[in-house]
Every structure is written in C-alpha cells, then in structure tokens.
XYZ file of C-alpha atoms in Angstrom:
372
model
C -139.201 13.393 85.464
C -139.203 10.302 87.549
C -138.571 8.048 84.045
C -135.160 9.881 84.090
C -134.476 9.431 87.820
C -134.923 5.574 87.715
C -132.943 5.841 84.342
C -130.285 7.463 86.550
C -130.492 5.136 89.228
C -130.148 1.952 86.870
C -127.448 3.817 84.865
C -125.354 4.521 87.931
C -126.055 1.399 89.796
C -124.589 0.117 86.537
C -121.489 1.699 86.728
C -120.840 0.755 90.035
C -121.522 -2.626 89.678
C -119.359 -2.831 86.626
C -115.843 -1.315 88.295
C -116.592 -4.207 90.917
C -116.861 -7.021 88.728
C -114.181 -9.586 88.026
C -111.832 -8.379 85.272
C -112.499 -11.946 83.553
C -116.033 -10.141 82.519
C -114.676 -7.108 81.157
C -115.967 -4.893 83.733
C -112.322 -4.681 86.141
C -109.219 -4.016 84.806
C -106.640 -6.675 83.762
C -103.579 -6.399 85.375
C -100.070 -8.167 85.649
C -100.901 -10.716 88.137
C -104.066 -11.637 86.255
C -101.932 -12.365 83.056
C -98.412 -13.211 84.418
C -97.850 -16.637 83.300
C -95.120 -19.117 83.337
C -94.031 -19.896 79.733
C -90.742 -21.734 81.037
C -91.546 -24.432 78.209
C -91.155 -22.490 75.793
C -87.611 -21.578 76.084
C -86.388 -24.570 78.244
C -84.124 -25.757 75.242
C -82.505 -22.665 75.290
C -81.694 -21.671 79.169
C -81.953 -22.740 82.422
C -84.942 -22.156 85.284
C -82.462 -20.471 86.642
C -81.672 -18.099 83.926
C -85.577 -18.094 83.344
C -86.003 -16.521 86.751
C -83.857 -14.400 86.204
C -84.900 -12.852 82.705
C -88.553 -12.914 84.705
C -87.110 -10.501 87.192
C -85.099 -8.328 84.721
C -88.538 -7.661 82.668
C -90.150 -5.985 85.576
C -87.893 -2.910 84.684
C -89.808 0.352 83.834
C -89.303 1.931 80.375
C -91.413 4.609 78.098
C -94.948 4.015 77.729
C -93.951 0.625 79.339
C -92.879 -0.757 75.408
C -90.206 -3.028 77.210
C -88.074 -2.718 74.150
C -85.406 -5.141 75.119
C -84.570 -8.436 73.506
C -82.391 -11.097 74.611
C -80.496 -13.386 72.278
C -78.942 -16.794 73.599
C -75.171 -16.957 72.403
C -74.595 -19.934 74.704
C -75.032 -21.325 78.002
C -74.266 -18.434 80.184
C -73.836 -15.949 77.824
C -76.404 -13.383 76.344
C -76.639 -10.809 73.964
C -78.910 -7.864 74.868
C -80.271 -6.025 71.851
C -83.427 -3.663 71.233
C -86.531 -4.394 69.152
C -86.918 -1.750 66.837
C -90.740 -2.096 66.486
C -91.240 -0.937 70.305
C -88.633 2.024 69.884
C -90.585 5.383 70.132
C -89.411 7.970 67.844
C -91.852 10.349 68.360
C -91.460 11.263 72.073
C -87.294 9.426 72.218
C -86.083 10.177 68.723
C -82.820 9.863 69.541
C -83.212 6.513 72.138
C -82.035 8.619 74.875
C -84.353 6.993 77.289
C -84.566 3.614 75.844
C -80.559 3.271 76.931
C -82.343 4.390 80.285
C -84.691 1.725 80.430
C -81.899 -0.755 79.229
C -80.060 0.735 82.301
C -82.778 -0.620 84.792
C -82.941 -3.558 82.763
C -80.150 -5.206 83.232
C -79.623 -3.539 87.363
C -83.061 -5.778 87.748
C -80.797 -8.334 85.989
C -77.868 -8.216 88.131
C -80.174 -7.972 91.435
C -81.996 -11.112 90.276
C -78.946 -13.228 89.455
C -76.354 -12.388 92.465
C -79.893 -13.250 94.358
C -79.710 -16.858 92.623
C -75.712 -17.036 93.241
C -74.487 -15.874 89.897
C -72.284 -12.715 89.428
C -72.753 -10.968 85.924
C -70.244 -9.129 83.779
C -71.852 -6.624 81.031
C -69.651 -5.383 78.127
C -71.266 -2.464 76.608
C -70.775 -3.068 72.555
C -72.968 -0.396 71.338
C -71.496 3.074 70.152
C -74.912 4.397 69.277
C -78.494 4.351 70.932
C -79.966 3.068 67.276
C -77.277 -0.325 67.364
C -79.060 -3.057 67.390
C -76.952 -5.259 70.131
C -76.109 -3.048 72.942
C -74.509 -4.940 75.342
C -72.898 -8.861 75.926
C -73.993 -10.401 78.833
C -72.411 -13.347 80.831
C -73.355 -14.916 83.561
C -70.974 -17.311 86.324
C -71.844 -19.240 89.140
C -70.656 -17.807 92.374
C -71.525 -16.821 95.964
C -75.443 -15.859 96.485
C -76.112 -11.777 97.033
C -79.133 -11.598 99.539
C -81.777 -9.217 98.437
C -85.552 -9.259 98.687
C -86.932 -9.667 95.580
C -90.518 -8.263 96.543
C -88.887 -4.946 95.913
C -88.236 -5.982 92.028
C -92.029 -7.588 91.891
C -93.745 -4.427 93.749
C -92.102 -1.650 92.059
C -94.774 0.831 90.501
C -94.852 4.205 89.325
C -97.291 6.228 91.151
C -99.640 9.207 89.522
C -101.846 10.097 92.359
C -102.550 10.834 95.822
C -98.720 12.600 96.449
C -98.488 15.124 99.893
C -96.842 17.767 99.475
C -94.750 17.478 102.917
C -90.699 17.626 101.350
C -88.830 14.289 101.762
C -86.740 14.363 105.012
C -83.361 14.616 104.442
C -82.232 11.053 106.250
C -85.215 9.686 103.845
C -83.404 11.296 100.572
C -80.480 10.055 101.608
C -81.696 6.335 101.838
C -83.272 5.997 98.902
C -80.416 7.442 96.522
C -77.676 5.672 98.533
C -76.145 9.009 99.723
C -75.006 9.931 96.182
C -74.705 13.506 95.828
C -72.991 13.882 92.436
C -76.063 12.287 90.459
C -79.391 13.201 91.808
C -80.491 16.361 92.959
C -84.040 17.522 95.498
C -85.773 20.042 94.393
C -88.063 20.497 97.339
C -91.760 22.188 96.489
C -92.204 26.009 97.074
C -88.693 27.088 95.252
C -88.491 29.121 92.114
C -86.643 25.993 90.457
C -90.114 23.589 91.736
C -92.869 26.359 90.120
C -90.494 26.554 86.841
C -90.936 22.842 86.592
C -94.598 22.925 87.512
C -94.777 25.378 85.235
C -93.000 23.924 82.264
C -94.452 20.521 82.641
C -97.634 21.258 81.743
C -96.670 23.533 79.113
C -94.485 20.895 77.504
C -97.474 18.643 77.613
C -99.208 21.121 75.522
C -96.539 20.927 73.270
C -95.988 17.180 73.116
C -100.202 16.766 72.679
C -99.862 19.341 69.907
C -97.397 17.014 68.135
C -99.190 14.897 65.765
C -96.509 11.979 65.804
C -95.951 11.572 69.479
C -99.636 11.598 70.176
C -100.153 9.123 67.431
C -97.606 7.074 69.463
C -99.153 7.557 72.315
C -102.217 6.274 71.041
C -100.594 3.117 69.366
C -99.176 2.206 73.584
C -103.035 2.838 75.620
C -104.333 -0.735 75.634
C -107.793 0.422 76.678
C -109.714 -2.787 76.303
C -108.922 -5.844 78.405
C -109.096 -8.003 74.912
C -105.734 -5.746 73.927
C -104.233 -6.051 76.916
C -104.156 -9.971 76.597
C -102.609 -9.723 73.464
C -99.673 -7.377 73.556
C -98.588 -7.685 77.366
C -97.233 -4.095 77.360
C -97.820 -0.824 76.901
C -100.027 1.656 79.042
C -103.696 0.358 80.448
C -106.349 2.483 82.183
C -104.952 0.888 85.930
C -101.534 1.882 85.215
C -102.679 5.293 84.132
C -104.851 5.754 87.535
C -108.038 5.621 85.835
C -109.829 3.769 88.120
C -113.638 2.554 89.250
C -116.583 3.734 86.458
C -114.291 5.830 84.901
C -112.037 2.288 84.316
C -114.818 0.214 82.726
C -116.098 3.643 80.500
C -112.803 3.928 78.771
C -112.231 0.487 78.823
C -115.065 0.005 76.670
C -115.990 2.689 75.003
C -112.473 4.215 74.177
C -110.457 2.968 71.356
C -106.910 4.082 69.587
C -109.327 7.563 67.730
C -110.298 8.581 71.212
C -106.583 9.549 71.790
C -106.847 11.594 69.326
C -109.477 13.964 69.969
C -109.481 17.744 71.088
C -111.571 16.193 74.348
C -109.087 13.543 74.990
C -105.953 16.588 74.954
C -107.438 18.532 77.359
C -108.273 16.255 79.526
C -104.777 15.272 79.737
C -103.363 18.609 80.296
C -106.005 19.022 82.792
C -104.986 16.215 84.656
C -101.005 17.008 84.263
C -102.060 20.096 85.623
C -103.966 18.613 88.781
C -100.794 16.370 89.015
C -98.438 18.586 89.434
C -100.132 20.812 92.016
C -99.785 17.721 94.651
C -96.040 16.431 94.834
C -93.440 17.463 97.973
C -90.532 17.940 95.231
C -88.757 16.808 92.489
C -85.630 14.541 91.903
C -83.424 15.247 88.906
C -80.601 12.500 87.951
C -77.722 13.645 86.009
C -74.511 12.596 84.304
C -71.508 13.948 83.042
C -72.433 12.969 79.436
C -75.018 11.194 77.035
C -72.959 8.056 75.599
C -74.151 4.995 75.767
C -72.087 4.148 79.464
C -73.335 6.791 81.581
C -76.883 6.234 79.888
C -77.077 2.899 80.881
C -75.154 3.583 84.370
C -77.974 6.360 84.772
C -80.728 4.286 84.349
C -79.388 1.755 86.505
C -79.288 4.443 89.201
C -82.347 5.266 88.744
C -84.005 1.747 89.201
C -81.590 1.514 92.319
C -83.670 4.702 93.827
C -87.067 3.184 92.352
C -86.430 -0.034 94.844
C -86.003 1.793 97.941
C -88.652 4.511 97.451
C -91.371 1.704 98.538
C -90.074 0.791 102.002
C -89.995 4.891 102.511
C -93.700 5.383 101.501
C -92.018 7.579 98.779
C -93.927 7.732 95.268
C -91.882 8.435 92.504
C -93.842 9.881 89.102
C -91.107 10.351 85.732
C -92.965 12.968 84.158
C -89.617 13.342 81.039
C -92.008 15.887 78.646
C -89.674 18.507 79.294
C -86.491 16.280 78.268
C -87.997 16.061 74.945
C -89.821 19.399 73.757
C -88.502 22.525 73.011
C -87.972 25.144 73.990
C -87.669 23.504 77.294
C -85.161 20.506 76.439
C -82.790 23.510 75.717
C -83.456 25.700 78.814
C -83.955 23.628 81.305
C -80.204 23.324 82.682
C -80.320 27.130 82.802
C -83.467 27.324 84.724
C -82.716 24.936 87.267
C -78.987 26.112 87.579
C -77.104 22.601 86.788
C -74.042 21.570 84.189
C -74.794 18.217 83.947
C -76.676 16.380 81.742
C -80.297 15.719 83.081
C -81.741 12.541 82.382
C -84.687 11.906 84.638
C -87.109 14.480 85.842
C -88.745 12.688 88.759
C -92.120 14.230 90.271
C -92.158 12.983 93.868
C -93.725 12.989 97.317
C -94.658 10.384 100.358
C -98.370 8.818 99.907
C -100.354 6.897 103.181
C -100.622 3.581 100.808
C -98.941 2.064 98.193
C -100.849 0.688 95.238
C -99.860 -2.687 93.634
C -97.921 -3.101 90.797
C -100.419 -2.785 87.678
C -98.695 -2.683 84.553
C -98.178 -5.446 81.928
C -95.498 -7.979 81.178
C -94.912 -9.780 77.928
C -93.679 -13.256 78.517
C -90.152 -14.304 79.057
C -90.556 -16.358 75.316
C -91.800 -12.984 73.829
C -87.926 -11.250 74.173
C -85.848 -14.554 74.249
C -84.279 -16.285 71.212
C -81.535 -18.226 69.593
C-alpha cells in the first residue's frame, strides 16, 4: 500500500509539474504568440509592409475548426483577388460552404478594419455566384484618410468555451455590442422555451454530428494535439483553444493522436462536455438574413465579426456552437421552433465571464495564403 501512495505522489507531482513547464519542452501548450512570426521576406516582392500588416490583421478572423480557408492572390499593386483553398474546405460538417462564405465575411471586415486603420479605404466586388467558386471576391485597395480603431480588439478576439454566468446580457450591453441592429440578430435570454429547445437540441445534434462517420473523421483531421503538429500546420483546433487545460493539456497532448478522436470514449466525452456547456450560458444570439447567396453570406459574417470585437470590452463571451445549422432534423426545424422567417446563420451560445482568456488559437503565416 504505501508503494502505490508514493507512486501516486510522483505520478501526480508529475502532472503538475508538466502543465507548468515551458511549452518549448512539450509539457505547456503552444499557442499563437509562441509561433506568430514575421515572414514579411517572404512576400516583400509581391506587396507592401503595409499591405503585409494588413493581410496579418485580416488572418486573425475566426472560421470552422479554425481551417482559415482563405487565399489571397496578388493581381497588382493594390489589387487582390480573394479565393478559397479547397484542401481546408470541410465538407463533412459545411457541405454546402455555407459557413466558409461566413468566415470569408469576417475575413475581409478584419480586412477593412485593418486597412482604413493604416489610411487606405477598400472596395470589394463580390465575383462569386456559388460558395464552391474558387475566386470569391476582387479586392482593391486606395490610399486615403486614416479610420482610427484599436487594433487590440482584432489581436485579442477569442472564442470562449467555459466559465459563462448565467445572469442575461443587459439590454444597453446587447445593444452595444450588435450596434443597435434589430433586423439581424436576435437574444434569446436563458429560462425561455426557445433557450431549453436550443439546449436541448444542441446536444442532441452533437450526438448526431459524432454519429457521422465523415464529420468526425474531419474533426479528427483539424485537433492538432501535439505541440510538434501545431508547428507545422498553424491552424486548426489545439487542446488550449478547446479549453483543455493544466494535466489534462499535457495528457492529450501527448498521449492523444488523430485514432483517439475516434473512439466510443472520446464521443462521449464530448457530448458530456456539450452538455456541461450548455447548462452555464445567460442566452443565446441568433444572426439572420433575408437569404443564403453569396452577398448576405458574406455581409452576415461580417456582422458577426463586428459583434465578436465589441463583446471583449463588455466582459461578454461569445461560444458559436452551429451543430444544429448542419444536422437534421434540426437544420429543418429550427426556424419553427424558435419562431423566425429569416435565414439563421449563426447560433451564438453566450453569457458575461469575470476574466477574459487570451487569444489561443493558431495562425498560418501571411506567405502560407499569399501568392502571385
């Protein structure tokens, strides 16, 4: 008996050592500041440090499983091309690209915040007629009069899991962080019948979605779990940016790979934690728009990464938890349920927290998505 208890102690002092070492050891997680770099030399032939900073600042945009699926191609001085890189679509979970047009929304607001910051004023001409066209949108950039805005609120963004209260957001709150708009976004405060349906039908459509072999296989392909992966691909989802934090962190980190995913184990411990999720939020914010093309795709994301901006300054966490977007039967009920015509495009878990985390999650460099 006392052979295990010293086995215990070492085992556990272990552990706690190892979620306090330096992520350079493989013990802590890596995160975006620890493998940020500057890569300006690599594309210097091609644009400015201007337009660098810029591109830098548009990247920080969230999209699915954090895939950043956006490319830019350099026309000429000035003037850019945005397309999509087919190998980080995700068919599984966004067969039809729905919410990659979303993520190409925030995209190119980050882009617009970042450049009127530097003095330039951007015009975007959307070319695409379908979410699966390669070039979506021609971008060109002029010199003009500088548009102040503090650019700590691109850099700290961050999509928060845990630790929500479930006090509702006060109405002058709401107001300020969706700009007053009442045609787009809609509260959904906890303790209503339309809150428990979506309580409700998130975690069911979670059970779904990890019942799916494809978009669980995709899921596994985007979990960087070791720090060695991370390095390489710069994207995707990493134990930090899923909240798995401390011990836990360095376990997974080194002990789970792309089959661990996979498991029966690995499921319900999802759902389980879906489930604890969505017992601790103070409402929900829906976005909407009158239809699905490519415009008011791309005008709803941009929305969307407006809202994501202020929520910080509010000590408002924002979770997109989009399961029920993409599984039926609840993709096809869920305008019924919560009593709205328009098309939703976000489902947005939500709630104040005490502290706000820093940013975690990856960033390929500029040179990765920029070419001739």
């Amino acid at each position: 008996m006392e052979m295990k208890r010293r086995d215990f102690i070492r085992i556990t002092g272990t552990l706690i050592l190892a979620s306090s070492m330096p992520a350079v050891y493989g013990f802590g997680d890596l995160t975006r500041k620890d493998i940020r770099e500057d890569d300006y030399d690599r594309v210097a032939k091609l644009i400015s440090r201007e337009e660098f900073d810029i591109l830098n600042m548009a990247s920080l945009a969230p999209s699915g499983h954090n895939t950043q699926p956006w490319k830019i191609r350099i026309m000429e001085p000035g003037k850019w091309m945005l397309c999509s890189a087919r190998q980080r679509w995700l068919p599984g979970v966004d067969p039809a690209n729905r919410e990659l047009m979303l993520s190409m929304g925030a995209f190119l607001r980050n882009l617009e915040i970042a450049a009127g910051a530097r003095g330039y004023s951007v015009n975007t001409d959307i070319l695409s007629i379908d979410p699966k066209d390669n070039s979506i949108a021609e971008i060109s950039l002029k010199k003009g009069k500088s548009v102040p805005f503090d650019i700590e609120k691109l850099t700290s963004r961050r999509t928060v899991r845990k630790d929500l209260l479930t006090l509702p957001i006060s109405a002058a709150d709401y107001s300020f962080i969706t700009g007053g708009n009442k045609d787009d976004f809609i509260y959904i405060p906890k303790g209503t019948k339309e809150a428990s349906y979506l309580q409700t039908a998130t975690i069911e459509a979670n059970r779904i979605q990890a019942g799916r072999v494809p978009a669980w296989e995709e899921l596994s392909n985007w979990i960087r779990w070791s720090n060695s992966d991370a390095r390489k691909f710069r994207n995707g989802l990493t134990p930090a940016s899923m909240d798995i934090k401390g011990a836990a962190g360095w376990f997974v980190r080194n002990f789970y790979n792309r089959k661990s995913v996979l498991t029966d184990d690995f499921k319900k411990k999802s759902i389980d934690m879906v489930t604890r999720q969505v017992s601790n939020y103070g409402g929900w914010i829906i976005i909407t728009s009158q239809k699905s093309d490519i415009a008011p795709l791309i005008s709803a994301g941009s929305k969307f990464q407006d809202m994501f901006l202020n929520v910080r300054e509010k000590m408002i966490a924002v979770h997109p938890m989009t399961q029920i977007l993409e599984e039926v039967p609840f993709k096809d009920n869920v305008n019924n349920e919560l009593g709205i015509e328009k098309k939703i495009q976000f489902i947005l878990r939500t709630g104040y927290i005490k502290k706000y985390p820093q940013p975690v999650s990856l960033r390929m460099p500029v040179s990765w998505f920029v070419s001739s």
